[in-house]
Short mmCIF file of C-alpha atoms and ligand atoms in Angstrom, two decimals:
data_model
loop_
_atom_site.label_atom_id
_atom_site.label_comp_id
_atom_site.label_asym_id
_atom_site.label_seq_id
_atom_site.Cartn_x
_atom_site.Cartn_y
_atom_site.Cartn_z
CA MET A 1 9.34 20.94 -0.66
CA ARG A 2 8.70 18.63 2.21
CA ASP A 3 11.24 16.04 3.11
CA ALA A 4 9.80 12.63 2.18
CA GLN A 5 6.79 11.78 4.35
CA ALA A 6 7.93 13.73 7.41
CA GLY A 7 5.28 16.23 8.41
CA TRP A 8 2.42 14.65 6.53
CA HIS A 9 -0.76 14.63 8.59
CA ILE A 10 -3.45 12.05 7.88
CA MET A 11 -7.07 11.97 9.06
CA ILE A 12 -8.49 8.49 9.67
CA ILE A 13 -12.29 8.27 9.69
CA GLU A 14 -13.10 4.75 10.83
CA ASP A 15 -15.68 3.60 13.38
CA GLU A 16 -13.92 0.36 14.30
CA PRO A 17 -11.52 1.50 17.06
CA SER A 18 -9.07 -1.40 16.71
CA LEU A 19 -8.74 -0.97 12.95
CA ALA A 20 -8.32 2.80 13.31
CA ALA A 21 -5.57 2.21 15.89
CA ILE A 22 -3.71 -0.25 13.64
CA ILE A 23 -3.80 2.20 10.71
CA GLN A 24 -2.55 4.95 13.01
CA ASP A 25 0.33 2.72 14.21
CA TYR A 26 1.48 2.03 10.67
CA LEU A 27 1.29 5.70 9.71
CA THR A 28 3.31 6.61 12.81
CA GLN A 29 5.93 4.00 11.92
CA ALA A 30 6.14 5.60 8.46
CA GLY A 31 6.88 8.98 10.07
CA MET A 32 3.45 10.54 9.58
CA THR A 33 1.12 12.07 12.17
CA SER A 34 -2.58 11.26 12.22
CA GLU A 35 -5.84 11.79 14.03
CA ILE A 36 -8.91 9.57 14.25
CA LEU A 37 -12.63 10.32 13.95
CA HIS A 38 -14.90 7.45 14.94
CA GLU A 39 -18.06 8.71 13.29
CA GLY A 40 -19.18 10.70 10.28
CA HIS A 41 -21.36 13.32 11.88
CA ARG A 42 -18.91 16.25 11.95
CA ALA A 43 -16.39 14.78 9.53
CA VAL A 44 -16.83 17.27 6.69
CA GLU A 45 -16.33 20.37 8.80
CA THR A 46 -13.46 18.75 10.71
CA ILE A 47 -11.63 17.92 7.47
CA LEU A 48 -12.14 21.43 6.10
CA LYS A 49 -11.00 22.98 9.38
CA ARG A 50 -8.03 20.71 10.14
CA LYS A 51 -6.79 20.53 6.51
CA PRO A 52 -5.07 17.13 6.68
CA ASP A 53 -2.75 16.14 3.80
CA LEU A 54 -4.87 13.06 3.12
CA VAL A 55 -8.06 11.40 4.41
CA ILE A 56 -8.62 7.67 4.91
CA LEU A 57 -12.39 7.31 4.89
CA ASP A 58 -14.55 4.30 5.71
CA VAL A 59 -17.73 3.99 3.62
CA MET A 60 -19.94 2.54 6.37
CA LEU A 61 -19.98 5.02 9.26
CA PRO A 62 -22.47 6.06 11.92
CA GLY A 63 -23.67 9.65 11.66
CA MET A 64 -22.94 10.33 7.99
CA ASP A 65 -21.80 7.74 5.48
CA GLY A 66 -18.42 7.92 3.75
CA LEU A 67 -19.86 8.47 0.27
CA SER A 68 -21.74 11.61 1.32
CA ILE A 69 -18.66 12.85 3.18
CA CYS A 70 -16.48 12.23 0.12
CA ARG A 71 -18.86 14.15 -2.15
CA GLU A 72 -19.24 17.10 0.20
CA VAL A 73 -15.53 17.40 0.86
CA ARG A 74 -14.70 17.11 -2.84
CA ALA A 75 -17.01 20.02 -3.63
CA LYS A 76 -14.87 22.24 -1.41
CA SER A 77 -11.39 20.72 -1.26
CA ASP A 78 -8.83 18.77 -3.32
CA VAL A 79 -7.54 16.84 -0.29
CA PRO A 80 -6.69 13.29 -1.44
CA ILE A 81 -9.19 10.71 -0.17
CA ILE A 82 -8.75 6.93 0.10
CA LEU A 83 -12.06 5.11 0.59
CA GLU A 84 -12.30 1.86 2.54
CA THR A 85 -15.02 -0.38 1.18
CA ALA A 86 -16.40 -3.48 2.82
CA ARG A 87 -16.40 -5.72 -0.23
CA VAL A 88 -14.63 -5.97 -3.55
CA GLU A 89 -18.05 -6.28 -5.27
CA GLU A 90 -18.88 -2.84 -3.94
CA LEU A 91 -15.89 -1.31 -5.71
CA ASP A 92 -17.48 -1.36 -9.17
CA ARG A 93 -20.49 0.51 -7.88
CA LEU A 94 -18.32 3.08 -6.11
CA LEU A 95 -16.23 3.65 -9.23
CA GLY A 96 -19.43 4.27 -11.19
CA LEU A 97 -20.54 6.92 -8.70
CA GLU A 98 -17.65 9.25 -9.61
CA LEU A 99 -17.14 10.31 -6.02
CA GLY A 100 -13.78 11.89 -6.67
CA ALA A 101 -11.90 9.54 -4.34
CA ASP A 102 -8.23 9.09 -5.21
CA ASP A 103 -8.03 5.42 -4.33
CA TYR A 104 -9.95 2.55 -2.80
CA VAL A 105 -9.02 -0.32 -0.50
CA CYS A 106 -11.23 -3.33 0.16
CA LYS A 107 -11.59 -4.74 3.66
CA PRO A 108 -9.84 -6.69 4.93
CA PHE A 109 -6.78 -4.81 3.65
CA SER A 110 -3.15 -4.93 4.68
CA PRO A 111 -2.20 -1.78 6.64
CA ARG A 112 1.20 -1.94 4.95
CA GLU A 113 -0.47 -1.77 1.53
CA LEU A 114 -2.65 1.12 2.68
CA VAL A 115 0.38 3.10 3.86
CA ALA A 116 2.10 2.41 0.52
CA ARG A 117 -0.93 3.88 -1.27
CA VAL A 118 -0.90 6.92 1.03
CA LYS A 119 2.77 7.53 0.25
CA ALA A 120 2.24 7.06 -3.49
CA ILE A 121 -0.51 9.69 -3.58
CA LEU A 122 1.37 12.20 -1.44
CA ARG A 123 4.67 11.76 -3.32
CA ARG A 124 2.91 12.23 -6.61
CA GLN A 125 1.24 15.36 -5.30
CA ALA A 126 4.59 16.76 -4.16
CA LYS A 127 5.95 16.09 -7.63
CA VAL A 128 3.05 17.90 -9.30
CA GLN A 129 3.57 20.86 -6.97
CA ALA A 130 7.29 20.89 -7.82
CA ALA A 131 6.39 20.93 -11.51
CA ALA A 132 3.75 23.63 -11.05
CA SER A 133 6.22 25.87 -9.25
CA GLY A 134 8.50 25.61 -12.29
CA VAL A 135 5.73 25.84 -14.83
CA LEU A 136 7.30 28.73 -16.73
CA ALA A 137 10.68 27.05 -16.90
CA ASP A 138 11.24 24.38 -19.51
CA ALA A 139 10.64 20.70 -18.92
CA GLU A 140 14.31 20.15 -18.13
CA ALA A 141 14.18 22.58 -15.24
CA SER A 142 11.00 21.05 -13.88
CA ARG A 143 12.59 17.65 -14.02
CA ASP A 144 15.66 18.98 -12.24
CA ALA A 145 13.43 20.39 -9.50
CA ALA A 146 11.75 17.02 -9.08
CA ASN A 147 15.09 15.22 -9.10
CA ALA A 148 16.50 17.60 -6.52
CA ALA A 149 13.52 16.75 -4.34
CA GLY A 150 14.42 13.08 -4.60
CA GLN A 151 11.60 12.26 -7.00
CA ASP A 152 13.46 11.03 -10.01
CA GLY A 153 11.63 8.53 -12.17
CA LEU A 154 8.74 8.79 -14.55
CA TRP A 155 7.96 12.23 -15.86
CA LEU A 156 5.06 13.07 -18.13
CA ASP A 157 4.96 16.45 -19.84
CA GLU A 158 1.60 17.16 -21.44
CA GLU A 159 2.77 20.37 -23.11
CA ARG A 160 5.38 18.49 -25.06
CA TRP A 161 3.64 15.14 -25.33
CA SER A 162 6.68 13.48 -23.85
CA VAL A 163 7.15 10.77 -21.25
CA THR A 164 10.59 10.17 -19.83
CA TYR A 165 12.01 7.78 -17.30
CA ASN A 166 15.16 9.14 -15.62
CA GLY A 167 15.50 11.47 -18.58
CA GLN A 168 15.12 8.81 -21.28
CA ASP A 169 12.24 9.26 -23.72
CA LEU A 170 9.78 6.34 -23.80
CA ALA A 171 8.57 7.14 -27.34
CA LEU A 172 4.89 6.42 -26.68
CA THR A 173 2.30 6.65 -29.45
CA ARG A 174 -0.38 9.34 -29.17
CA ARG A 175 -2.93 6.84 -27.84
CA GLU A 176 -0.52 5.35 -25.33
CA PHE A 177 0.34 8.84 -24.16
CA GLN A 178 -3.30 9.84 -23.70
CA LEU A 179 -4.00 6.71 -21.71
CA LEU A 180 -0.97 7.01 -19.46
CA ALA A 181 -1.66 10.72 -18.89
CA ILE A 182 -5.12 9.95 -17.46
CA LEU A 183 -3.73 7.40 -15.00
CA TYR A 184 -0.67 9.52 -14.16
CA LYS A 185 -2.68 12.60 -13.19
CA ARG A 186 -4.63 10.68 -10.54
CA PRO A 187 -2.09 8.30 -9.00
CA GLY A 188 -3.61 5.39 -7.16
CA ARG A 189 -7.06 6.09 -8.49
CA VAL A 190 -8.54 2.98 -10.11
CA PHE A 191 -10.12 3.54 -13.54
CA SER A 192 -12.35 0.93 -15.14
CA ARG A 193 -11.70 0.01 -18.78
CA ALA A 194 -14.98 1.67 -19.74
CA GLN A 195 -13.91 4.90 -18.03
CA LEU A 196 -10.55 4.82 -19.82
CA VAL A 197 -12.24 4.31 -23.19
CA GLU A 198 -14.51 7.25 -22.44
CA LEU A 199 -11.72 9.55 -21.25
CA ALA A 200 -8.92 8.66 -23.67
CA PHE A 201 -10.78 7.64 -26.80
CA SER A 202 -13.96 9.68 -26.76
CA ASP A 203 -13.15 10.77 -30.32
CA ASP A 204 -13.19 7.18 -31.55
CA ALA A 205 -16.46 5.23 -31.34
CA ASP A 206 -14.88 1.95 -32.39
CA VAL A 207 -12.67 1.42 -29.37
CA PHE A 208 -13.49 -1.52 -27.14
CA ASP A 209 -12.38 -2.34 -23.63
CA ARG A 210 -9.89 -4.90 -24.97
CA VAL A 211 -8.01 -2.17 -26.80
CA ILE A 212 -7.16 -0.63 -23.43
CA ASP A 213 -5.44 -3.87 -22.38
CA THR A 214 -3.36 -3.84 -25.57
CA HIS A 215 -2.24 -0.24 -25.07
CA ILE A 216 -1.41 -0.88 -21.42
CA LYS A 217 0.66 -3.89 -22.46
CA ASN A 218 2.59 -1.75 -24.96
CA ILE A 219 3.24 0.99 -22.41
CA ARG A 220 4.56 -1.61 -19.96
CA THR A 221 6.84 -3.12 -22.61
CA LYS A 222 8.35 0.26 -23.48
CA LEU A 223 8.80 1.13 -19.84
CA ARG A 224 10.35 -2.22 -19.04
CA LYS A 225 13.01 -1.68 -21.73
CA GLN A 226 13.83 1.81 -20.54
CA ALA A 227 13.50 1.36 -16.79
CA SER A 228 14.77 -2.16 -16.21
CA GLY A 229 11.54 -3.82 -15.13
CA VAL A 230 9.82 -0.89 -13.42
CA ASP A 231 6.03 -1.10 -13.73
CA VAL A 232 3.95 1.95 -12.90
CA ILE A 233 0.57 0.52 -13.83
CA ARG A 234 -1.28 -1.64 -11.34
CA SER A 235 -3.89 -4.08 -12.69
CA VAL A 236 -6.95 -4.28 -10.46
CA TYR A 237 -8.52 -7.65 -11.09
CA GLY A 238 -11.97 -7.43 -12.60
CA VAL A 239 -11.97 -3.62 -12.48
CA GLY A 240 -9.26 -1.84 -14.43
CA TYR A 241 -5.98 -0.01 -13.94
CA ALA A 242 -4.28 2.53 -11.70
CA TYR A 243 -1.01 4.45 -11.80
CA GLU A 244 1.46 3.68 -9.02
CA GLU A 245 4.48 5.84 -8.36
CA PRO A 246 7.63 3.72 -8.91
CA ASP A 247 9.93 3.44 -5.90
CA THR A 248 12.94 5.63 -6.63
CA1 CA B 301 -17.39 0.96 9.35
#
């Protein structure tokens, strides 16, 4: 298990040199290393060859656009990808394209916020790896492994249909569990209400987008009681919801 963010290597694919440099500065301050590509032409092969821990990818690039790069990389690699889009209106379209990106930021974005998203995705991935390495042990042991790695907090066990926060059961309903599980498995990734209906309630034709809001509200209430105000679900205005790793 890696110690916090030390050793994480990020690839920044951004054609605006000043923006790329700012992102790199913030990543460096957070203890991560990074490299910059200023165009899309050889991006896919460079990512596959260099194997960064995460890719920050601009949509509008000379050479090859970010969407094509995202698709091609995703066909061959699970490396987390954060897409930078030029406008918030573009986000809906991108979400509909199912590109397999893990998160999206809209320009102009705060570099601090971007680094927080990078950390959330990488921490979550480390947690999943910790759980996978203890997959034959029981849930308690997996949780201990995660705790030992400094990743105490929310824990969702699909085998047992249980969600705990610092070991305390949240007692979610089946629907609430299904919904949270979808968000939890792709931290940072923004899901639209329509996507959540499709993924969590495909067996029920009578579910409307509004129902998602109600379930999310109930999950938040239960979590707030158990975890003194911690919220792990981020509302994305006009789009939907995403899971955010709580700071522990
Ligand atoms: Ca650009």
